[in-house]
Coordinates of C-alpha atoms and ligand atoms in Angstrom, one line a residue:
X1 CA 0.8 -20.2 6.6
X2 CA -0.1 -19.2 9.9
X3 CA 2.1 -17.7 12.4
X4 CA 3.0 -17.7 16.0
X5 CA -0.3 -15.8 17.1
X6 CA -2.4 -18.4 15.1
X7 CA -2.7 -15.6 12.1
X8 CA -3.7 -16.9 8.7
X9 CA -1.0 -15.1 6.6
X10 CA -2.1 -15.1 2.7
X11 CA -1.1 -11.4 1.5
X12 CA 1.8 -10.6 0.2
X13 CA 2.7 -7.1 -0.8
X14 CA 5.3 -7.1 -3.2
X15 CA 7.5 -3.4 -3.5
X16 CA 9.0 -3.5 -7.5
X17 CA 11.2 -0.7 -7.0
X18 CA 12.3 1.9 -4.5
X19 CA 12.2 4.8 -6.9
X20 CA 8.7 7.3 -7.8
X21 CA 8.0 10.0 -10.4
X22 CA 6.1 12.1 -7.0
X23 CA 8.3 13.2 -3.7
X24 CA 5.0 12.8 -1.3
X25 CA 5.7 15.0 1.3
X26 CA 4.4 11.7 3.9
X27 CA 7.0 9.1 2.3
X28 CA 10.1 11.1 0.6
X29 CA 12.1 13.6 1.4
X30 CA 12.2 16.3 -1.2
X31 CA 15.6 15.3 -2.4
X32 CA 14.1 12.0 -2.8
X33 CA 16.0 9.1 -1.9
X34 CA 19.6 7.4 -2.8
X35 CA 18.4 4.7 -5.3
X36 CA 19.0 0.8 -4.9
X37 CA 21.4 -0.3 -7.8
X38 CA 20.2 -2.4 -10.6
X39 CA 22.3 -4.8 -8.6
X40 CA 20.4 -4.4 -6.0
X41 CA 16.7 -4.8 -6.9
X42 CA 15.8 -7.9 -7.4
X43 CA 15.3 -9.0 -10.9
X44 CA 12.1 -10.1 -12.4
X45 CA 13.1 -13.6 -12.5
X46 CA 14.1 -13.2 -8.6
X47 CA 10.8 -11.8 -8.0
X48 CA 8.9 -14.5 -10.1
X49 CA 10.3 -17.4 -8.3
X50 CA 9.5 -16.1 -5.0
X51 CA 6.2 -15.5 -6.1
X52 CA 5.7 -18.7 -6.7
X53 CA 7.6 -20.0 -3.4
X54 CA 5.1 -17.9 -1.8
X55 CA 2.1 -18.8 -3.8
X56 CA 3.2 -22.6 -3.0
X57 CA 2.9 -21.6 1.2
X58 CA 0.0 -20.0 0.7
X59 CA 0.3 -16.5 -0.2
X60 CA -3.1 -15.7 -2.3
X61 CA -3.3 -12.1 -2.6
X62 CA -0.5 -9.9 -3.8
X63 CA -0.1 -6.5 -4.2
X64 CA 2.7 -4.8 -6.3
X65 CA 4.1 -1.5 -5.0
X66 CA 6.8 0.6 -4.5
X67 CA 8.3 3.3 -4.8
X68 CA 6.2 3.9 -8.2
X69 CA 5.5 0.6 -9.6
X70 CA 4.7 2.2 -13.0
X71 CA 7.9 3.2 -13.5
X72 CA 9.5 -0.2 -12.9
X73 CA 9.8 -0.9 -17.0
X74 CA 8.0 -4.4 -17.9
X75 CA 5.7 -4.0 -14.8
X76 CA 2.8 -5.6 -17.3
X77 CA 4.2 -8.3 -18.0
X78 CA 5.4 -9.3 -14.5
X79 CA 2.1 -8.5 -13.2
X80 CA 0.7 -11.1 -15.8
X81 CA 3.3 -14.0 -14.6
X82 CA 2.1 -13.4 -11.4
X83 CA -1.7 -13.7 -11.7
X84 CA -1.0 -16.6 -13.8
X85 CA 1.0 -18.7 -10.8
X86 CA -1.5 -21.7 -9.6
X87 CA -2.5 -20.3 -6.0
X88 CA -2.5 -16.3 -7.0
X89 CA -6.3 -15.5 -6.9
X90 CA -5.7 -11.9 -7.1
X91 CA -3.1 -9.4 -7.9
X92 CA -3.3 -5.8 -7.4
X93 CA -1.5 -2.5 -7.8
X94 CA -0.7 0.5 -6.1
X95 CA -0.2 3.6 -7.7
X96 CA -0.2 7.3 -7.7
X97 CA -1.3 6.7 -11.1
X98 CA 0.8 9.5 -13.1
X99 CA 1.6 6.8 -15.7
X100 CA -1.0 4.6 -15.7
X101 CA -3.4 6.0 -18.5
X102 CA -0.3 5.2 -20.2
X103 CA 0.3 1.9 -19.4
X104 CA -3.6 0.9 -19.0
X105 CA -3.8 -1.3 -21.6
X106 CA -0.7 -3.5 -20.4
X107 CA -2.1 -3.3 -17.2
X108 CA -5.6 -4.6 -18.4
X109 CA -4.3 -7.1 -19.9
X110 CA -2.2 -8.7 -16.9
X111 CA -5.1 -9.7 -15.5
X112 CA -4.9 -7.1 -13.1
X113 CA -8.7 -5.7 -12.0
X114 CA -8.0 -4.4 -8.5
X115 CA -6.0 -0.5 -8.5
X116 CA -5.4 1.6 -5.3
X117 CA -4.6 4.9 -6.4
X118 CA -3.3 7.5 -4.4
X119 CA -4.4 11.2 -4.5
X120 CA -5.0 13.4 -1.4
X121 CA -6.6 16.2 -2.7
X122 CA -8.8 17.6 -6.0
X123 CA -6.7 21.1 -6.0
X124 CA -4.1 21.2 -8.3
X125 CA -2.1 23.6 -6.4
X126 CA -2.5 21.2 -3.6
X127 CA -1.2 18.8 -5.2
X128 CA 1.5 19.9 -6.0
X129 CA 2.4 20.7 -3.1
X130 CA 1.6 17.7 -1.4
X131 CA 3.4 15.5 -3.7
X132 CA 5.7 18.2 -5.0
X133 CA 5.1 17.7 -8.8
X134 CA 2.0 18.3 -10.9
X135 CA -0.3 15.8 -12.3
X136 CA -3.8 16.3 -11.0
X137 CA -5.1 16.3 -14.0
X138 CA -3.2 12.6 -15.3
X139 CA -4.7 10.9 -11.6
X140 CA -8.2 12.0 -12.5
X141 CA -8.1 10.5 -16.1
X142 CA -6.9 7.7 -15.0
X143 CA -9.1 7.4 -12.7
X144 CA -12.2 7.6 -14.9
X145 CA -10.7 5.0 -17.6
X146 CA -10.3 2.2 -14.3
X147 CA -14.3 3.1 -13.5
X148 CA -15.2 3.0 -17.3
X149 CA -13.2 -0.7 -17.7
X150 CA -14.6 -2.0 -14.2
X151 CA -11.8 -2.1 -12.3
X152 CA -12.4 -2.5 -8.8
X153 CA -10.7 1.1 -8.0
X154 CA -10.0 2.7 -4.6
X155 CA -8.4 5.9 -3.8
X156 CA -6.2 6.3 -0.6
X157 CA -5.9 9.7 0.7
X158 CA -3.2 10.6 4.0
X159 CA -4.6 12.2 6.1
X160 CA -2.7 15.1 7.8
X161 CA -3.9 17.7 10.0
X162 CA -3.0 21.8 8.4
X163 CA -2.2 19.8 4.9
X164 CA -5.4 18.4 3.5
X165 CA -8.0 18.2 5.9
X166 CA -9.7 20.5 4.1
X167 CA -10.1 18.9 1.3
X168 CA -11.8 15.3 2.5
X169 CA -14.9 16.1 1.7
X170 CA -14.3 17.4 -2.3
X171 CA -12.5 13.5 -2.0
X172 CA -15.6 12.1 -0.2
X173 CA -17.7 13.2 -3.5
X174 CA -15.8 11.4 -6.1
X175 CA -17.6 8.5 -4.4
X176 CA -21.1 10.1 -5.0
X177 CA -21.6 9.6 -9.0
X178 CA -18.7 6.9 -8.9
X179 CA -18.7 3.3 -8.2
X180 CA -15.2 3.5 -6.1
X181 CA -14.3 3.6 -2.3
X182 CA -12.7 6.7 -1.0
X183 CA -10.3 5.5 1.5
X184 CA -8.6 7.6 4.6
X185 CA -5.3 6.4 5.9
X186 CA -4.3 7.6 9.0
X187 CA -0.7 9.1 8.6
X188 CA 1.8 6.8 10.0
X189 CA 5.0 8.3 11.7
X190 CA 7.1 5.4 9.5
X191 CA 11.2 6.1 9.8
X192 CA 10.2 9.5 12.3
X193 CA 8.4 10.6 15.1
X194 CA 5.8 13.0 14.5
X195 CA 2.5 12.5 15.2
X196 CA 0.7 15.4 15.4
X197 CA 0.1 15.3 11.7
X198 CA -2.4 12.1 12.3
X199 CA -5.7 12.9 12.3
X200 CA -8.2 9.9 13.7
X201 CA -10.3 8.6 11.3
X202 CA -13.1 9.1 13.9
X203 CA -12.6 13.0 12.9
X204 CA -12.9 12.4 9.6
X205 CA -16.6 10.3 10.1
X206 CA -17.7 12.8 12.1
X207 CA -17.0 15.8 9.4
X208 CA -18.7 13.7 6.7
X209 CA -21.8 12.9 9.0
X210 CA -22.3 16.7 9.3
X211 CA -22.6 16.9 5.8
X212 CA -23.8 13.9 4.8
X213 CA -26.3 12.5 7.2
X214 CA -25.6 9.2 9.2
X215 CA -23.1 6.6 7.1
X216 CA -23.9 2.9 7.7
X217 CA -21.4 0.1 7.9
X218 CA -21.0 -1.8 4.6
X219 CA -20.6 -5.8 6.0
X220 CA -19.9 -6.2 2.1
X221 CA -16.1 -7.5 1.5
X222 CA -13.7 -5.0 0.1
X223 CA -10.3 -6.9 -0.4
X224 CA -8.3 -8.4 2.2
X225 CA -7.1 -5.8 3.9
X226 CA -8.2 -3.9 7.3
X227 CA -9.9 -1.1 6.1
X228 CA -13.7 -0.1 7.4
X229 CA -16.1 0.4 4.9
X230 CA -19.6 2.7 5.0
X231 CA -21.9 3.7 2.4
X232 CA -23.4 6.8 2.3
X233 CA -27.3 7.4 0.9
X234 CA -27.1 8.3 -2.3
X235 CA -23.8 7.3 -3.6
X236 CA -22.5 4.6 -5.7
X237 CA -19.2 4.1 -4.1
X238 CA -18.5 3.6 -0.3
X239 CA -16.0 5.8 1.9
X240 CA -13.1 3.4 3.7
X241 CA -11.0 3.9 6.7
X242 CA -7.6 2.4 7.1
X243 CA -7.0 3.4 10.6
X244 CA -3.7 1.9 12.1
X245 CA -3.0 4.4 14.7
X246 CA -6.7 4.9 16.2
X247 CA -8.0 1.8 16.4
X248 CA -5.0 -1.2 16.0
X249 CA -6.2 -4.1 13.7
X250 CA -2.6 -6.3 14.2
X251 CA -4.6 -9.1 15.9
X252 CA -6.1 -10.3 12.3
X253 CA -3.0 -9.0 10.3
X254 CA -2.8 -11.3 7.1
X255 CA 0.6 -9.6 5.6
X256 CA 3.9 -9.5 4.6
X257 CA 5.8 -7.3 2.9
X258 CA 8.7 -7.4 0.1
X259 CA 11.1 -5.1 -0.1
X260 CA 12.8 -4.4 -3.4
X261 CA 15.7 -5.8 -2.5
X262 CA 14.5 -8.7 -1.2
X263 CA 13.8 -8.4 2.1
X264 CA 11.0 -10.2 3.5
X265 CA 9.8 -7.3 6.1
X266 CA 7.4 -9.1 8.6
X267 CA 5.6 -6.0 10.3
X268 CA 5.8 -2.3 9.0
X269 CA 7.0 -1.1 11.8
X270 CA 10.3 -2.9 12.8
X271 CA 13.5 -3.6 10.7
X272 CA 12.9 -7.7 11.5
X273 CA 12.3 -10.1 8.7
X274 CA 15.0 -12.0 6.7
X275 CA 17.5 -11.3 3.4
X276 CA 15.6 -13.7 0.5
X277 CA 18.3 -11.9 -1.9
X278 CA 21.0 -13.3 -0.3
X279 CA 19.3 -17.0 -0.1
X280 CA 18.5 -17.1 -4.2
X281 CA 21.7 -15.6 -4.8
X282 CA 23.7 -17.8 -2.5
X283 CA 22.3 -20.6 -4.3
X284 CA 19.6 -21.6 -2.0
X285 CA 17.1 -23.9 -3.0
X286 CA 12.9 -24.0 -3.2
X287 CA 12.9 -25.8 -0.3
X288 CA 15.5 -24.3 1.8
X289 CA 13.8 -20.7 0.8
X290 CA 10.7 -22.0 1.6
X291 CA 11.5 -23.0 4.9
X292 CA 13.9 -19.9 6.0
X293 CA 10.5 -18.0 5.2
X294 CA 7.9 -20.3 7.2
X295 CA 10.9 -19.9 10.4
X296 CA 11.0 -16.5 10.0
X297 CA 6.7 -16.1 9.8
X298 CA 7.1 -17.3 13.3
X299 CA 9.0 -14.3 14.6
X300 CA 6.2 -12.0 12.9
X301 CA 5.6 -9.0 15.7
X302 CA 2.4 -9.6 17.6
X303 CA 1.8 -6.0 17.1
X304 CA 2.8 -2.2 16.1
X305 CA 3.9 0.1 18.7
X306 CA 3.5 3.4 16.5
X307 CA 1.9 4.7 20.3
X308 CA 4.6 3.9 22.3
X309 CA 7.4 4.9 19.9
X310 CA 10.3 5.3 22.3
X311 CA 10.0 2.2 24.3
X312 CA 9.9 0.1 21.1
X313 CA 13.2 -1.6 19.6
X314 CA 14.2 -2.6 15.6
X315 CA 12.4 0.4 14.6
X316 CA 12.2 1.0 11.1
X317 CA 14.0 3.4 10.0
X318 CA 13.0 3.6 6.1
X319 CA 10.4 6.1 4.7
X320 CA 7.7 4.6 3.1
X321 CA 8.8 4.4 0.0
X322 CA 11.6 1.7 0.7
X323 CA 8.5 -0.2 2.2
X324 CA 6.0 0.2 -0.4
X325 CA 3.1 1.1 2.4
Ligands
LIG1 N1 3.7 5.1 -5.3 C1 2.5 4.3 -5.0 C2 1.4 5.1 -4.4 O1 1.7 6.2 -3.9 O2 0.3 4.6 -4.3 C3 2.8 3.0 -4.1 C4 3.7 3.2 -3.0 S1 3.1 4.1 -1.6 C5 4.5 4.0 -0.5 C6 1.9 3.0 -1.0 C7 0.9 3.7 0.0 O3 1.5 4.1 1.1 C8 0.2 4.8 -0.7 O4 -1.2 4.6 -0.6 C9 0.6 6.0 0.2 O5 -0.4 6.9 0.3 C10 0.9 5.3 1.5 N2 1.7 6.0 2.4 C11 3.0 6.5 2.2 N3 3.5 7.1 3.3 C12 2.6 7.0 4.3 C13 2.5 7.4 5.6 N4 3.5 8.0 6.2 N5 1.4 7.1 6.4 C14 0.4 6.4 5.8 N6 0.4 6.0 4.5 C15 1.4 6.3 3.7
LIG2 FE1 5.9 8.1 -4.5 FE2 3.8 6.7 -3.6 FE3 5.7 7.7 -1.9 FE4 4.1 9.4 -3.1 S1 3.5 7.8 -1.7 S2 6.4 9.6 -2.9 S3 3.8 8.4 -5.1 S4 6.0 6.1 -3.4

């Protein structure tokens, strides 16, 4: 598929549920959030066949998400119909990984070899109060048993100015004796406007360059999405930068998003895309889905406006979680 800007898109990100076992003081509020209805989350079947609609326009890549995508219950074996669609060449997850030492062996065996796991800091009273629950100790094992099966396993830390900037570098060393990428996202205002949490990744390079000595750009590809990658001397695994608000990447975005109730979201920022819900359940068929999605590719935003927040219109107004990142 390509869209009006001549963008190939072929990644799909695809959010299984809207609920989490973590209230991430970046995504949720502390109450957390009213939950969809069964009704209302697409069923597995739902999100099957539009996997496959998908796969058949070209969708290669997809990513499942949430909320929590662990807790979604049968997330194995959905993970496994998807990877085994004609067209799917990869699917991923991302988690925050509380349950996935748990679930690993499901997991493994969907075919799935490619894990984001998120975890901003290695201090367990940090944690908690980052994500407001405990559970340091459940991301690290898991972490370990994706390194020890060879699962391609990166970490993605938010990065927020007075929460954990102290802690990049204890983050950056889990890279040193492991064969993962560390990865800092730059905290996106999504659903608010506050942006003097963000802190540029530029920052970040710089404080690891004073203790590390010079990084070097690793040309090597990391997955299809727009993170920068450098290795450092002497480590096994590579530090990434996902860096939306510094340095916009929207000119070779390859994405769309699902929502869990069907909502074909067609940039993170803005409320646009199209109901796919309502066309399965209204009867719709392959072809008329298919062709509701290629139309509404076309009115994908050329770009974010996260910079220029109060001239922009169709903000989004969901947290993160309701997107799935
Ligand atoms: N629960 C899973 C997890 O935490 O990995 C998947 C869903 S979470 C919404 C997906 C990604 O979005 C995570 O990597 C998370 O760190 C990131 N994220 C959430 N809120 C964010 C924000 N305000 N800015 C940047 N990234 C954010
Ligand atoms: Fe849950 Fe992930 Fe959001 Fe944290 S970032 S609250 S783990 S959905």
């Amino acid at each position: 598929m390509l869209d009006e800007f001549g963008r190939t898109i072929d990644y799909l990100r695809i959010s299984v549920t809207d609920r989490c076992n973590l209230r991430c003081i970046y995504c949720m509020p502390e109450e957390g959030v009213d939950p969809l209805s069964h009704f209302d989350i697409l069923s597995y079947e739902e999100t099957l066949r539009l996997a496959r609609l998908f796969s058949e326009l070209g969708i290669t890549t997809i990513r499942l998400t949430g909320g929590e995508p662990l807790v979604r219950r049968g997330i194995e074996s959905l993970a496994k119909e998807i990877h085994d669609l004609p067209g799917i060449t990869e699917v991923g997850i991302t988690t925050n990984a509380i349950a996935l030492t748990d679930k690993f062996e499901g997991i493994l065996a969907s075919g799935i070899n490619n894990i984001n796991i998120s975890l901003d800091t290695l201090n367990p009273v940090k944690f908690e109060k980052i994500t407001r629950r405990p559970g340091l100790e459940k991301v690290l094992e898991a972490i370990d048993l994706c390194v020890e099966n060879g699962i391609n396993t990166k970490i993605n830390c938010v990065a927020m100015k007075g929460v954990n900037d102290e802690d990049f570098l204890d983050l950056v060393s889990l890279a040193k004796d492991k064969p993962i990428s560390v990865r800092f996202i730059e905290y996106m205002p999504v659903g608010k406007n506050d942006f003097e949490k963000m802190v540029p990744s530029d920052e970040i390079i710089k404080m690891i360059e004073d203790k590390y000595g010079k990084m070097f750009l690793d040309h090597e590809t990391h997955g299809k999405g727009p993170a920068t990658y450098y290795k450092i001397e002497g480590f096994k695994g590579t530090v990434g930068f996902i860096s939306a608000m510094s340095h916009c990447f929207c000119d070779s975005c390859n994405r769309l998003r699902l929502t869990a109730e069907g909502y074909l979201k067609l940039c993170l920022q803005y409320d646009i895309g199209i109901d796919l819900r309502k066309l399965m359940r209204d009867g719709k068929s392959d072809e008329e889905i298919k062709n509701a999605i290629l139309d509404a590719v076309q009115k994908k935003p050329k770009q974010h406006t996260f910079n220029n927040y109060d001239d922009a219109e169709n903000i989004e107004e969901k947290g993160m979680s309701k997107i799935g990142g």
